[in-house]
Amino acid sequence: MSLGGGAGIQADLRTFAFHCVHGTSAITCITAQNTLGVTRVDAMAPDAVVAQIQAVVEDIGVDAAKTGMLLNQGIIAAVAEQVGLLQAKNQMRNLVVDPVMVSRTGVQLIDGDAVKTLCHDLIPKAALVTPNRYEAQILTGLEINSLDGMKSAAEIIYRDFNIAVLIKGGGMEGDLRGIDIWFDGEKLEILTTKLVDTKNTHGTGCTLSSAIAANLAQGENLFTSVQKAKNYVTTALKYSLNIGAGQGPVGHFYPLLEEAVGSGSIKNNPQFSMPNF
Ligand SMILES: Nc1ncnc2c1ncn2[C@@H]1O[C@H](COP(=O)(O)OP(=O)(O)OP(=O)(O)O)[C@@H](O)[C@H]1O
Ligand SMILES: Cc1ncc(CO)c(N)n1
């Protein structure tokens, strides 16, 4: 969860709402965070996280799920155990693991033991894992500087975990920035997009994995879910918000902004990027 509103569960819930699915959440930690970075993180107790998952599953049910910042080994182990128990009862389908380990700026967010548990206990239970450039480097031991590097990493991650993988290229340089690689053991696809030239990219990874989960919940297949989610993030980036001194958040509800500005009910505030106005 992030209190600046741009990333984590706050971005996830906005994304779910945009896709017309009912989002629920299990909070693993509270970050003091704004557009400039994270200044403090307070972890929940692992059994408090488990209780949140159980409260949702036992009453409401889960059509698809995503994990984000799980923070430490105890929380990761507890979540992985719950996922295993629920999958055995077919109560946890379509799990997307966004393996939040390193921020796009390259800062490691979780320690080595936590990475090991994530790899051994949680990622293999997912349908899809969505590492960014630096997370893909940790998962493979490769240094990724090229399209070929991204492709090799995707193949290694598929081989090691036997699940589909999407390597996100928001942290790549030059022409590769914004290009993602999909591999599911059969099809290797380069998901290209027109680079959105903005510094306001806070929460793109959270938004992408939530949009994938939302599409899965609505019955789309995995690859179509990824393609649609990629298009959503690209448009949300075009309408990102220029707030704060650092990286502002993406504009999750861009059609509403467009409509409101178009109809004159709100002014075209210079803080909104409004590409069509
Ligand atoms: N400037 C950009 N233009 C177009 N697409 C982008 C841009 N920046 C990021 N993306 C896309 O956003 C999605 C998220 O990728 P990214 O590598 O930013 O993830 P991340 O590092 O996990 O994000 P974050 O930590 O900010 O949530 C990917 O589809 C990526 O290609
Ligand atoms: C809470 C949270 N989760 C994930 C990320 C990665 O964007 C972040 N910055 N904050």
GROMACS .gro file of C-alpha atoms and ligand atoms in nm:
model
  318
    1MET     CA    1   0.000   0.000   0.000
    2SER     CA    2   0.133   0.342  -0.078
    3LEU     CA    3   0.007   0.661   0.074
    4GLY     CA    4   0.099   0.888  -0.219
    5GLY     CA    5  -0.182   0.723  -0.413
    6GLY     CA    6   0.027   0.649  -0.722
    7ALA     CA    7   0.138   0.291  -0.673
    8GLY     CA    8   0.057  -0.023  -0.477
    9ILE     CA    9  -0.297  -0.106  -0.372
   10GLN     CA   10  -0.425   0.244  -0.441
   11ALA     CA   11  -0.325   0.209  -0.807
   12ASP     CA   12  -0.451  -0.151  -0.811
   13LEU     CA   13  -0.798  -0.061  -0.682
   14ARG     CA   14  -0.834   0.223  -0.931
   15THR     CA   15  -0.736  -0.012  -1.210
   16PHE     CA   16  -0.988  -0.274  -1.095
   17ALA     CA   17  -1.263  -0.012  -1.076
   18PHE     CA   18  -1.182   0.113  -1.426
   19HIS     CA   19  -1.217  -0.244  -1.556
   20CYS     CA   20  -1.555  -0.288  -1.383
   21VAL     CA   21  -1.439  -0.564  -1.151
   22HIS     CA   22  -1.478  -0.549  -0.775
   23GLY     CA   23  -1.130  -0.518  -0.624
   24THR     CA   24  -1.042  -0.646  -0.279
   25SER     CA   25  -0.705  -0.629  -0.106
   26ALA     CA   26  -0.479  -0.778   0.158
   27ILE     CA   27  -0.237  -0.517   0.284
   28THR     CA   28   0.116  -0.642   0.350
   29CYS     CA   29   0.284  -0.316   0.451
   30ILE     CA   30   0.232   0.057   0.462
   31THR     CA   31   0.481   0.269   0.273
   32ALA     CA   32   0.534   0.639   0.335
   33GLN     CA   33   0.572   0.728  -0.030
   34ASN     CA   34   0.532   1.013  -0.272
   35THR     CA   35   0.642   1.094  -0.624
   36LEU     CA   36   1.003   1.119  -0.505
   37GLY     CA   37   1.032   0.779  -0.338
   38VAL     CA   38   0.970   0.569  -0.028
   39THR     CA   39   1.082   0.709   0.308
   40ARG     CA   40   0.951   0.441   0.545
   41VAL     CA   41   0.792   0.096   0.530
   42ASP     CA   42   0.594  -0.069   0.813
   43ALA     CA   43   0.523  -0.438   0.766
   44MET     CA   44   0.206  -0.616   0.873
   45ALA     CA   45   0.243  -0.937   1.073
   46PRO     CA   46   0.224  -1.237   0.836
   47ASP     CA   47  -0.081  -1.380   1.017
   48ALA     CA   48  -0.260  -1.045   0.972
   49VAL     CA   49  -0.203  -1.075   0.597
   50VAL     CA   50  -0.334  -1.433   0.601
   51ALA     CA   51  -0.645  -1.321   0.792
   52GLN     CA   52  -0.717  -1.058   0.525
   53ILE     CA   53  -0.684  -1.314   0.245
   54GLN     CA   54  -0.911  -1.557   0.429
   55ALA     CA   55  -1.171  -1.289   0.498
   56VAL     CA   56  -1.198  -1.216   0.126
   57VAL     CA   57  -1.183  -1.573   0.001
   58GLU     CA   58  -1.429  -1.719   0.252
   59ASP     CA   59  -1.699  -1.462   0.186
   60ILE     CA   60  -1.654  -1.294  -0.150
   61GLY     CA   61  -1.442  -1.527  -0.361
   62VAL     CA   62  -1.159  -1.460  -0.604
   63ASP     CA   63  -1.174  -1.483  -0.985
   64ALA     CA   64  -0.817  -1.357  -1.031
   65ALA     CA   65  -0.549  -1.218  -0.803
   66LYS     CA   66  -0.224  -1.028  -0.815
   67THR     CA   67   0.054  -0.988  -0.564
   68GLY     CA   68   0.264  -0.675  -0.533
   69MET     CA   69   0.505  -0.561  -0.263
   70LEU     CA   70   0.524  -0.855  -0.021
   71LEU     CA   71   0.826  -0.704   0.152
   72ASN     CA   72   0.978  -0.982   0.364
   73GLN     CA   73   1.033  -1.355   0.384
   74GLY     CA   74   0.771  -1.412   0.655
   75ILE     CA   75   0.494  -1.244   0.454
   76ILE     CA   76   0.598  -1.414   0.129
   77ALA     CA   77   0.604  -1.759   0.296
   78ALA     CA   78   0.261  -1.702   0.456
   79VAL     CA   79   0.107  -1.577   0.130
   80ALA     CA   80   0.259  -1.867  -0.066
   81GLU     CA   81   0.122  -2.118   0.184
   82GLN     CA   82  -0.227  -1.967   0.162
   83VAL     CA   83  -0.214  -1.961  -0.216
   84GLY     CA   84  -0.117  -2.332  -0.216
   85LEU     CA   85  -0.400  -2.426   0.019
   86LEU     CA   86  -0.654  -2.222  -0.178
   87GLN     CA   87  -0.537  -2.351  -0.516
   88ALA     CA   88  -0.582  -2.708  -0.389
   89LYS     CA   89  -0.949  -2.618  -0.325
   90ASN     CA   90  -0.978  -2.426  -0.657
   91GLN     CA   91  -1.039  -2.104  -0.464
   92MET     CA   92  -0.748  -1.907  -0.606
   93ARG     CA   93  -0.738  -1.900  -0.985
   94ASN     CA   94  -0.544  -1.682  -1.226
   95LEU     CA   95  -0.263  -1.559  -1.002
   96VAL     CA   96  -0.037  -1.287  -1.141
   97VAL     CA   97   0.283  -1.233  -0.943
   98ASP     CA   98   0.435  -0.888  -0.984
   99PRO     CA   99   0.765  -0.976  -0.814
  100VAL     CA  100   0.826  -0.635  -0.656
  101MET     CA  101   1.193  -0.660  -0.554
  102VAL     CA  102   1.362  -0.360  -0.710
  103SER     CA  103   1.223  -0.021  -0.796
  104ARG     CA  104   1.259   0.096  -1.155
  105THR     CA  105   1.542   0.317  -1.036
  106GLY     CA  106   1.732   0.002  -0.939
  107VAL     CA  107   1.690   0.020  -0.559
  108GLN     CA  108   1.647  -0.326  -0.400
  109LEU     CA  109   1.334  -0.335  -0.183
  110ILE     CA  110   1.355  -0.685  -0.035
  111ASP     CA  111   1.644  -0.889   0.105
  112GLY     CA  112   1.808  -1.202  -0.034
  113ASP     CA  113   1.615  -1.450   0.185
  114ALA     CA  114   1.289  -1.293   0.071
  115VAL     CA  115   1.394  -1.327  -0.294
  116LYS     CA  116   1.469  -1.699  -0.238
  117THR     CA  117   1.128  -1.763  -0.084
  118LEU     CA  118   0.955  -1.569  -0.360
  119CYS     CA  119   1.132  -1.785  -0.620
  120HIS     CA  120   1.085  -2.121  -0.447
  121ASP     CA  121   0.742  -2.086  -0.293
  122LEU     CA  122   0.533  -1.824  -0.472
  123ILE     CA  123   0.632  -1.764  -0.836
  124PRO     CA  124   0.587  -2.131  -0.935
  125LYS     CA  125   0.222  -2.109  -0.819
  126ALA     CA  126   0.144  -1.819  -1.054
  127ALA     CA  127   0.000  -1.823  -1.405
  128LEU     CA  128   0.219  -1.525  -1.497
  129VAL     CA  129   0.515  -1.337  -1.348
  130THR     CA  130   0.582  -0.975  -1.452
  131PRO     CA  131   0.939  -0.870  -1.359
  132ASN     CA  132   1.080  -0.533  -1.455
  133ARG     CA  133   1.430  -0.509  -1.599
  134TYR     CA  134   1.607  -0.528  -1.263
  135GLU     CA  135   1.385  -0.802  -1.123
  136ALA     CA  136   1.445  -1.007  -1.438
  137GLN     CA  137   1.819  -0.961  -1.377
  138ILE     CA  138   1.784  -1.098  -1.024
  139LEU     CA  139   1.569  -1.391  -1.140
  140THR     CA  140   1.816  -1.490  -1.415
  141GLY     CA  141   2.161  -1.362  -1.314
  142LEU     CA  142   2.183  -1.192  -1.656
  143GLU     CA  143   2.267  -0.830  -1.715
  144ILE     CA  144   1.991  -0.704  -1.945
  145ASN     CA  145   2.087  -0.426  -2.184
  146SER     CA  146   1.932  -0.530  -2.514
  147LEU     CA  147   1.627  -0.686  -2.676
  148ASP     CA  148   1.818  -1.015  -2.702
  149GLY     CA  149   1.895  -0.990  -2.332
  150MET     CA  150   1.525  -0.943  -2.255
  151LYS     CA  151   1.437  -1.243  -2.473
  152SER     CA  152   1.699  -1.467  -2.310
  153ALA     CA  153   1.576  -1.364  -1.966
  154ALA     CA  154   1.218  -1.451  -2.064
  155GLU     CA  155   1.329  -1.795  -2.182
  156ILE     CA  156   1.528  -1.861  -1.864
  157ILE     CA  157   1.241  -1.753  -1.639
  158TYR     CA  158   0.999  -1.976  -1.831
  159ARG     CA  159   1.242  -2.268  -1.806
  160ASP     CA  160   1.304  -2.219  -1.432
  161PHE     CA  161   0.945  -2.160  -1.321
  162ASN     CA  162   0.743  -2.323  -1.598
  163ILE     CA  163   0.497  -2.033  -1.612
  164ALA     CA  164   0.435  -1.753  -1.860
  165VAL     CA  165   0.649  -1.442  -1.819
  166LEU     CA  166   0.621  -1.080  -1.919
  167ILE     CA  167   0.945  -0.881  -1.891
  168LYS     CA  168   0.857  -0.512  -1.860
  169GLY     CA  169   1.078  -0.264  -2.037
  170GLY     CA  170   0.992   0.060  -1.859
  171GLY     CA  171   1.344   0.058  -1.711
  172MET     CA  172   1.521  -0.004  -2.043
  173GLU     CA  173   1.701   0.272  -2.226
  174GLY     CA  174   1.651   0.437  -2.565
  175ASP     CA  175   1.420   0.265  -2.813
  176LEU     CA  176   1.368  -0.029  -2.580
  177ARG     CA  177   1.194   0.178  -2.313
  178GLY     CA  178   0.830   0.069  -2.303
  179ILE     CA  179   0.884  -0.256  -2.496
  180ASP     CA  180   0.781  -0.573  -2.313
  181ILE     CA  181   0.863  -0.937  -2.391
  182TRP     CA  182   0.610  -1.218  -2.351
  183PHE     CA  183   0.707  -1.586  -2.343
  184ASP     CA  184   0.484  -1.881  -2.254
  185GLY     CA  185   0.702  -2.167  -2.373
  186GLU     CA  186   0.550  -2.153  -2.721
  187LYS     CA  187   0.510  -1.796  -2.829
  188LEU     CA  188   0.773  -1.526  -2.783
  189GLU     CA  189   0.612  -1.188  -2.853
  190ILE     CA  190   0.756  -0.840  -2.849
  191LEU     CA  191   0.488  -0.606  -2.720
  192THR     CA  192   0.575  -0.272  -2.867
  193THR     CA  193   0.419   0.059  -2.790
  194LYS     CA  194   0.485   0.415  -2.880
  195LEU     CA  195   0.708   0.545  -2.603
  196VAL     CA  196   0.520   0.796  -2.391
  197ASP     CA  197   0.768   1.071  -2.327
  198THR     CA  198   0.684   1.155  -1.967
  199LYS     CA  199   0.856   1.142  -1.633
  200ASN     CA  200   0.519   1.066  -1.471
  201THR     CA  201   0.539   0.688  -1.469
  202HIS     CA  202   0.478   0.612  -1.102
  203GLY     CA  203   0.281   0.290  -1.058
  204THR     CA  204   0.296   0.161  -1.416
  205GLY     CA  205   0.398  -0.187  -1.301
  206CYS     CA  206   0.119  -0.212  -1.040
  207THR     CA  207  -0.132  -0.081  -1.292
  208LEU     CA  208  -0.024  -0.330  -1.558
  209SER     CA  209  -0.045  -0.639  -1.334
  210SER     CA  210  -0.382  -0.529  -1.191
  211ALA     CA  211  -0.521  -0.472  -1.539
  212ILE     CA  212  -0.403  -0.820  -1.640
  213ALA     CA  213  -0.575  -0.971  -1.334
  214ALA     CA  214  -0.893  -0.772  -1.407
  215ASN     CA  215  -0.902  -0.901  -1.765
  216LEU     CA  216  -0.844  -1.258  -1.643
  217ALA     CA  217  -1.129  -1.218  -1.391
  218GLN     CA  218  -1.353  -1.130  -1.682
  219GLY     CA  219  -1.264  -1.452  -1.861
  220GLU     CA  220  -1.007  -1.331  -2.114
  221ASN     CA  221  -0.718  -1.566  -2.190
  222LEU     CA  222  -0.376  -1.482  -2.052
  223PHE     CA  223  -0.217  -1.337  -2.364
  224THR     CA  224  -0.520  -1.123  -2.454
  225SER     CA  225  -0.531  -1.004  -2.093
  226VAL     CA  226  -0.170  -0.892  -2.123
  227GLN     CA  227  -0.223  -0.718  -2.459
  228LYS     CA  228  -0.527  -0.527  -2.334
  229ALA     CA  229  -0.349  -0.434  -2.010
  230LYS     CA  230  -0.049  -0.304  -2.202
  231ASN     CA  231  -0.278  -0.081  -2.411
  232TYR     CA  232  -0.447   0.043  -2.095
  233VAL     CA  233  -0.116   0.138  -1.929
  234THR     CA  234   0.002   0.315  -2.242
  235THR     CA  235  -0.309   0.532  -2.256
  236ALA     CA  236  -0.305   0.594  -1.881
  237LEU     CA  237   0.056   0.710  -1.922
  238LYS     CA  238  -0.050   0.954  -2.192
  239TYR     CA  239  -0.291   1.106  -1.939
  240SER     CA  240  -0.049   1.093  -1.644
  241LEU     CA  241  -0.067   1.356  -1.373
  242ASN     CA  242   0.207   1.610  -1.331
  243ILE     CA  243   0.180   1.629  -0.952
  244GLY     CA  244   0.460   1.626  -0.697
  245ALA     CA  245   0.824   1.707  -0.764
  246GLY     CA  246   0.916   1.358  -0.889
  247GLN     CA  247   0.740   1.093  -1.098
  248GLY     CA  248   0.366   1.164  -1.099
  249PRO     CA  249   0.107   0.885  -1.126
  250VAL     CA  250  -0.068   0.758  -1.438
  251GLY     CA  251  -0.422   0.876  -1.516
  252HIS     CA  252  -0.628   0.566  -1.443
  253PHE     CA  253  -0.964   0.722  -1.533
  254TYR     CA  254  -0.863   0.905  -1.849
  255PRO     CA  255  -1.200   0.877  -2.028
  256LEU     CA  256  -1.370   1.055  -1.739
  257LEU     CA  257  -1.109   1.331  -1.746
  258GLU     CA  258  -1.148   1.371  -2.120
  259GLU     CA  259  -1.526   1.383  -2.090
  260ALA     CA  260  -1.522   1.629  -1.802
  261VAL     CA  261  -1.280   1.863  -1.977
  262GLY     CA  262  -1.462   1.825  -2.309
  263SER     CA  263  -1.798   1.909  -2.156
  264GLY     CA  264  -1.650   2.203  -1.968
  265SER     CA  265  -1.749   2.062  -1.628
  266ILE     CA  266  -1.384   2.084  -1.520
  267LYS     CA  267  -1.107   2.302  -1.656
  268ASN     CA  268  -0.822   2.142  -1.851
  269ASN     CA  269  -0.589   2.167  -1.554
  270PRO     CA  270  -0.225   2.191  -1.668
  271GLN     CA  271  -0.147   1.913  -1.420
  272PHE     CA  272  -0.330   1.665  -1.647
  273SER     CA  273  -0.154   1.549  -1.959
  274MET     CA  274  -0.440   1.572  -2.210
  275PRO     CA  275  -0.304   1.447  -2.543
  276ASN     CA  276  -0.627   1.503  -2.734
  277PHE     CA  277  -0.692   1.858  -2.621
  278LIG     N1  278   0.758   0.587  -2.084
  278LIG     C1  279   0.687   0.478  -2.116
  278LIG     N2  280   0.620   0.469  -2.234
  278LIG     C2  281   0.548   0.361  -2.265
  278LIG     N3  282   0.537   0.254  -2.183
  278LIG     C3  283   0.601   0.256  -2.065
  278LIG     C4  284   0.680   0.367  -2.023
  278LIG     N4  285   0.730   0.342  -1.899
  278LIG     C5  286   0.683   0.222  -1.865
  278LIG     N5  287   0.607   0.167  -1.963
  278LIG     C6  288   0.535   0.041  -1.960
  278LIG     O1  289   0.471   0.032  -1.833
  278LIG     C7  290   0.463  -0.105  -1.793
  278LIG     C8  291   0.529  -0.123  -1.658
  278LIG     O2  292   0.668  -0.139  -1.677
  278LIG     P1  293   0.783  -0.087  -1.582
  278LIG     O3  294   0.910  -0.143  -1.634
  278LIG     O4  295   0.768   0.060  -1.570
  278LIG     O5  296   0.740  -0.160  -1.448
  278LIG     P2  297   0.782  -0.135  -1.296
  278LIG     O6  298   0.927  -0.100  -1.287
  278LIG     O7  299   0.737  -0.253  -1.221
  278LIG     O8  300   0.693  -0.008  -1.262
  278LIG     P3  301   0.673   0.067  -1.121
  278LIG     O9  302   0.776   0.015  -1.027
  278LIG    O10  303   0.687   0.214  -1.153
  278LIG    O11  304   0.534   0.034  -1.081
  278LIG     C9  305   0.530  -0.185  -1.905
  278LIG    O12  306   0.431  -0.226  -1.996
  278LIG    C10  307   0.624  -0.081  -1.966
  278LIG    O13  308   0.660  -0.113  -2.099
  279LIG     C1  309   0.349  -0.012  -0.237
  279LIG     C2  310   0.426  -0.020  -0.362
  279LIG     N1  311   0.417  -0.131  -0.435
  279LIG     C3  312   0.486  -0.141  -0.550
  279LIG     C4  313   0.565  -0.038  -0.592
  279LIG     C5  314   0.641  -0.049  -0.722
  279LIG     O1  315   0.600   0.048  -0.808
  279LIG     C6  316   0.571   0.078  -0.513
  279LIG     N2  317   0.646   0.184  -0.549
  279LIG     N3  318   0.500   0.084  -0.398
   0.00000   0.00000   0.00000
